[in-house]
Amino acid sequence: DVKVTQSSRYLVKRTGEKVFLECVQDMDHENMFWYRQDPGLGLRLIYFSYDVKMKEKGDIPEGYSVSREKKERFSLILESASTNQTSMYLCASSLDRGAQYFGPGTRLTVT
Amino acid sequence: AQKVTQAQTEISVVEKEDVTLDCVYETRDTTYYLFWYKQPPSGELVFLIRRNSFDEQNEISGRYSWNFQKSTSSFNFTITASQVVDSAVYFCALRQGDSNYQLIWGAGTKLIIKP
């Protein structure tokens, strides 16, 4: 079974803090993705990576950066958290162009 | 333009009823892939099925079945004899071609199964 894990289920941070969300997959997938999910706005892609050290912007990359130093790990970084980044963050991975498999999500609250 | 439409925002049925979730897509590509995902209240998105554009065979998996019709650009999902555990938000998604990694997501349909 594919397993995608995320570092935290719930996270509370203050405005202006630097926030790291970690995602690890154990299936040797090339592709990894970060989404955010908000009521009424659905799933929106922030960044994805198709190889180590490679990244591509998704639909809403502003205010975020990513890092992929190892194949199994994909980090989402909020350089200076703001209240409008309060959201559910979902990480996914896929093999080639197959189905994306998701982690449990991190519910981030920025106060 | 590429688009996935799930017109049903919310559906509520009584347990053991059959229910169909609609998904209509738009794409200009001849090669594309369609997906269904389930998101239970716990929040994790669970992959259910992937279909490619060259395979119009319907699929059945237990109480779940999928009807893919290219003529109407639809990929509908039916749950037979629904159960309370089927309560979730269901998403349909589209990936175009062979050179695109991104999924285009529908807005989701919230399915409520009442006991």
Tab-separated table of C-alpha atoms in Angstrom:
chain	number	residue	atom	x	y	z
A	1	ASP	CA	0.000	0.000	0.000
A	2	VAL	CA	1.122	3.517	-0.745
A	3	LYS	CA	1.766	5.508	2.364
A	4	VAL	CA	2.011	9.287	2.420
A	5	THR	CA	2.593	10.868	5.791
A	6	GLN	CA	2.487	14.481	6.858
A	7	SER	CA	4.359	15.834	9.829
A	8	SER	CA	1.362	17.216	11.711
A	9	ARG	CA	-2.422	16.816	11.641
A	10	TYR	CA	-2.985	20.154	13.341
A	11	LEU	CA	-0.714	23.161	13.579
A	12	VAL	CA	-1.201	26.596	15.089
A	13	LYS	CA	1.232	29.354	14.192
A	14	ARG	CA	1.451	33.077	14.654
A	15	THR	CA	1.428	35.651	11.897
A	16	GLY	CA	4.926	36.218	10.563
A	17	GLU	CA	6.324	32.870	11.654
A	18	LYS	CA	8.158	30.634	9.231
A	19	VAL	CA	6.262	27.382	8.860
A	20	PHE	CA	7.485	24.055	7.528
A	21	LEU	CA	5.079	21.329	6.440
A	22	GLU	CA	6.725	18.022	5.745
A	23	CYS	CA	5.502	15.213	3.548
A	24	VAL	CA	7.068	11.784	3.156
A	25	GLN	CA	6.080	8.968	0.811
A	26	ASP	CA	7.396	5.432	0.899
A	27	MET	CA	6.624	4.210	-2.621
A	28	ASP	CA	9.499	5.695	-4.612
A	29	HIS	CA	7.142	7.988	-6.496
A	30	GLU	CA	8.728	10.589	-8.750
A	31	ASN	CA	5.973	13.138	-8.411
A	32	MET	CA	4.865	14.972	-5.311
A	33	PHE	CA	2.267	17.676	-4.871
A	34	TRP	CA	1.096	20.230	-2.332
A	35	TYR	CA	-2.518	21.399	-2.337
A	36	ARG	CA	-4.587	23.575	-0.127
A	37	GLN	CA	-8.281	22.983	0.381
A	38	ASP	CA	-10.684	25.679	1.437
A	39	PRO	CA	-14.489	25.599	1.732
A	40	GLY	CA	-16.063	26.783	-1.481
A	41	LEU	CA	-12.742	26.900	-3.332
A	42	GLY	CA	-12.041	23.207	-3.617
A	43	LEU	CA	-8.568	21.785	-4.100
A	44	ARG	CA	-5.934	24.144	-5.425
A	45	LEU	CA	-2.434	23.137	-6.413
A	46	ILE	CA	0.338	25.150	-4.800
A	47	TYR	CA	3.484	23.443	-6.125
A	48	PHE	CA	4.522	20.114	-7.493
A	49	SER	CA	7.796	18.336	-8.055
A	50	TYR	CA	8.544	15.702	-10.682
A	51	ASP	CA	12.062	14.903	-9.505
A	52	VAL	CA	14.558	15.669	-6.783
A	53	LYS	CA	15.381	19.389	-6.722
A	54	MET	CA	12.814	20.040	-9.470
A	55	LYS	CA	9.682	22.041	-8.828
A	56	GLU	CA	6.894	23.665	-10.764
A	57	LYS	CA	4.433	26.304	-9.675
A	58	GLY	CA	0.824	25.338	-9.445
A	59	ASP	CA	-2.166	27.638	-9.439
A	60	ILE	CA	-1.472	29.536	-6.220
A	61	PRO	CA	2.278	29.573	-5.424
A	62	GLU	CA	2.373	33.087	-3.972
A	63	GLY	CA	3.507	33.133	-0.371
A	64	TYR	CA	4.864	29.583	-0.527
A	65	SER	CA	8.076	27.835	-1.435
A	66	VAL	CA	9.008	24.168	-1.585
A	67	SER	CA	12.025	21.971	-1.173
A	68	ARG	CA	12.747	18.489	-2.446
A	69	GLU	CA	16.211	17.363	-1.496
A	70	LYS	CA	15.346	13.655	-1.341
A	71	LYS	CA	12.964	11.690	-3.501
A	72	GLU	CA	10.724	10.654	-0.642
A	73	ARG	CA	10.375	14.045	1.020
A	74	PHE	CA	8.638	17.208	-0.148
A	75	SER	CA	8.463	20.234	2.103
A	76	LEU	CA	6.149	23.204	1.893
A	77	ILE	CA	7.456	26.423	3.420
A	78	LEU	CA	5.495	29.469	4.418
A	79	GLU	CA	8.188	32.125	4.715
A	80	SER	CA	6.036	34.498	6.729
A	81	ALA	CA	2.701	33.011	7.664
A	82	SER	CA	-0.389	35.146	7.252
A	83	THR	CA	-3.942	34.610	8.406
A	84	ASN	CA	-5.119	34.018	4.829
A	85	GLN	CA	-2.930	30.930	4.770
A	86	THR	CA	-5.127	29.262	7.364
A	87	SER	CA	-6.261	26.177	5.507
A	88	MET	CA	-6.104	22.421	5.123
A	89	TYR	CA	-2.875	21.398	3.372
A	90	LEU	CA	-2.769	18.133	1.509
A	91	CYS	CA	0.286	16.385	0.152
A	92	ALA	CA	0.126	13.762	-2.587
A	93	SER	CA	2.473	11.591	-4.586
A	94	SER	CA	2.177	9.692	-7.850
A	95	LEU	CA	4.147	7.300	-9.963
A	96	ASP	CA	4.672	8.623	-13.462
A	97	ARG	CA	1.233	9.951	-14.454
A	98	GLY	CA	-0.806	7.571	-12.390
A	99	ALA	CA	-3.212	8.292	-9.606
A	100	GLN	CA	-2.214	10.701	-6.881
A	101	TYR	CA	-2.154	9.262	-3.371
A	102	PHE	CA	-2.798	11.642	-0.526
A	103	GLY	CA	-1.608	12.059	3.009
A	104	PRO	CA	-3.964	12.716	5.931
A	105	GLY	CA	-3.660	16.486	5.652
A	106	THR	CA	-2.443	19.235	7.968
A	107	ARG	CA	-4.957	21.715	9.281
A	108	LEU	CA	-2.983	24.924	9.732
A	109	THR	CA	-4.324	27.851	11.709
A	110	VAL	CA	-2.454	31.149	11.590
A	111	THR	CA	-3.441	33.579	14.325
B	1	ALA	CA	-10.973	24.905	-21.904
B	2	GLN	CA	-10.546	22.056	-19.469
B	3	LYS	CA	-13.143	21.725	-16.823
B	4	VAL	CA	-14.800	19.227	-14.519
B	5	THR	CA	-18.341	19.854	-13.380
B	6	GLN	CA	-20.021	18.118	-10.491
B	7	ALA	CA	-23.388	19.781	-10.550
B	8	GLN	CA	-24.707	18.091	-7.418
B	9	THR	CA	-23.417	20.013	-4.434
B	10	GLU	CA	-25.045	17.748	-1.886
B	11	ILE	CA	-27.080	14.562	-2.024
B	12	SER	CA	-28.908	12.995	0.867
B	13	VAL	CA	-30.364	9.488	0.737
B	14	VAL	CA	-31.519	6.872	3.167
B	15	GLU	CA	-29.318	3.874	3.757
B	16	LYS	CA	-29.694	1.039	1.243
B	17	GLU	CA	-30.813	3.345	-1.531
B	18	ASP	CA	-28.780	3.510	-4.733
B	19	VAL	CA	-27.223	6.838	-5.550
B	20	THR	CA	-25.458	8.230	-8.616
B	21	LEU	CA	-22.932	11.053	-8.531
B	22	ASP	CA	-22.553	12.922	-11.789
B	23	CYS	CA	-19.327	14.125	-13.361
B	24	VAL	CA	-19.120	15.981	-16.666
B	25	TYR	CA	-15.790	16.992	-18.131
B	26	GLU	CA	-14.483	19.184	-20.919
B	27	THR	CA	-11.208	18.665	-22.725
B	28	ARG	CA	-9.813	19.012	-26.229
B	29	ASP	CA	-7.311	16.211	-25.777
B	30	THR	CA	-7.949	12.774	-27.210
B	31	THR	CA	-5.822	11.231	-24.482
B	32	TYR	CA	-6.911	11.963	-20.954
B	33	TYR	CA	-7.540	10.290	-17.636
B	34	LEU	CA	-10.455	10.517	-15.248
B	35	PHE	CA	-10.397	9.864	-11.534
B	36	TRP	CA	-12.723	9.582	-8.580
B	37	TYR	CA	-11.654	10.275	-5.015
B	38	LYS	CA	-13.475	9.963	-1.702
B	39	GLN	CA	-12.900	12.345	1.199
B	40	PRO	CA	-14.486	11.070	4.421
B	41	PRO	CA	-14.911	13.378	7.427
B	42	SER	CA	-11.383	12.482	8.576
B	43	GLY	CA	-10.111	14.577	5.663
B	44	GLU	CA	-7.829	12.196	3.792
B	45	LEU	CA	-8.510	11.900	0.067
B	46	VAL	CA	-8.795	8.272	-0.970
B	47	PHE	CA	-8.220	7.228	-4.567
B	48	LEU	CA	-11.077	5.120	-5.961
B	49	ILE	CA	-10.570	4.682	-9.692
B	50	ARG	CA	-8.655	5.862	-12.749
B	51	ARG	CA	-9.968	5.557	-16.281
B	52	ASN	CA	-8.187	6.438	-19.520
B	53	SER	CA	-9.965	7.900	-22.511
B	54	PHE	CA	-9.471	4.808	-24.628
B	55	ASP	CA	-11.208	2.497	-22.238
B	56	GLU	CA	-14.946	3.029	-22.153
B	57	GLN	CA	-15.715	-0.176	-20.355
B	58	ASN	CA	-17.765	0.292	-17.262
B	59	GLU	CA	-16.173	-0.766	-14.026
B	60	ILE	CA	-17.657	-2.444	-11.004
B	61	SER	CA	-15.996	-2.867	-7.652
B	62	GLY	CA	-18.282	-4.306	-5.025
B	63	ARG	CA	-21.091	-1.816	-4.454
B	64	TYR	CA	-19.327	0.829	-6.560
B	65	SER	CA	-19.686	1.172	-10.305
B	66	TRP	CA	-18.582	3.728	-12.831
B	67	ASN	CA	-20.172	4.604	-16.153
B	68	PHE	CA	-17.835	6.305	-18.628
B	69	GLN	CA	-19.520	7.755	-21.726
B	70	LYS	CA	-17.362	9.746	-24.124
B	71	SER	CA	-20.383	10.711	-26.202
B	72	THR	CA	-21.737	12.770	-23.311
B	73	SER	CA	-18.339	13.523	-21.687
B	74	SER	CA	-19.516	11.970	-18.466
B	75	PHE	CA	-17.972	9.690	-15.887
B	76	ASN	CA	-20.685	8.932	-13.358
B	77	PHE	CA	-20.305	7.030	-10.129
B	78	THR	CA	-23.015	4.840	-8.640
B	79	ILE	CA	-23.145	3.393	-5.164
B	80	THR	CA	-25.542	0.495	-4.837
B	81	ALA	CA	-27.197	-0.250	-1.501
B	82	SER	CA	-25.584	2.742	0.154
B	83	GLN	CA	-24.257	2.537	3.691
B	84	VAL	CA	-23.625	5.173	6.341
B	85	VAL	CA	-19.863	4.673	5.843
B	86	ASP	CA	-20.275	5.943	2.290
B	87	SER	CA	-20.972	9.413	3.666
B	88	ALA	CA	-18.183	11.613	2.333
B	89	VAL	CA	-17.346	14.230	-0.229
B	90	TYR	CA	-16.615	12.689	-3.616
B	91	PHE	CA	-14.398	14.388	-6.156
B	92	CYS	CA	-14.072	13.766	-9.852
B	93	ALA	CA	-10.836	14.864	-11.544
B	94	LEU	CA	-9.342	15.046	-15.031
B	95	ARG	CA	-5.767	14.837	-16.230
B	96	GLN	CA	-5.043	15.741	-19.797
B	97	GLY	CA	-2.677	14.078	-22.172
B	98	ASP	CA	0.591	12.388	-21.462
B	99	SER	CA	2.639	15.423	-20.632
B	100	ASN	CA	0.701	17.020	-17.869
B	101	TYR	CA	1.013	16.249	-14.207
B	102	GLN	CA	-1.790	18.379	-12.915
B	103	LEU	CA	-5.305	17.270	-12.099
B	104	ILE	CA	-8.297	19.442	-12.812
B	105	TRP	CA	-10.719	18.936	-9.955
B	106	GLY	CA	-14.453	19.127	-9.735
B	107	ALA	CA	-15.965	20.999	-6.816
B	108	GLY	CA	-17.044	17.789	-5.117
B	109	THR	CA	-20.384	16.291	-4.140
B	110	LYS	CA	-21.202	15.849	-0.491
B	111	LEU	CA	-23.027	12.574	0.013
B	112	ILE	CA	-25.022	12.062	3.185
B	113	ILE	CA	-26.347	8.608	3.938
B	114	LYS	CA	-28.973	8.630	6.655
B	115	PRO	CA	-29.499	5.512	8.763
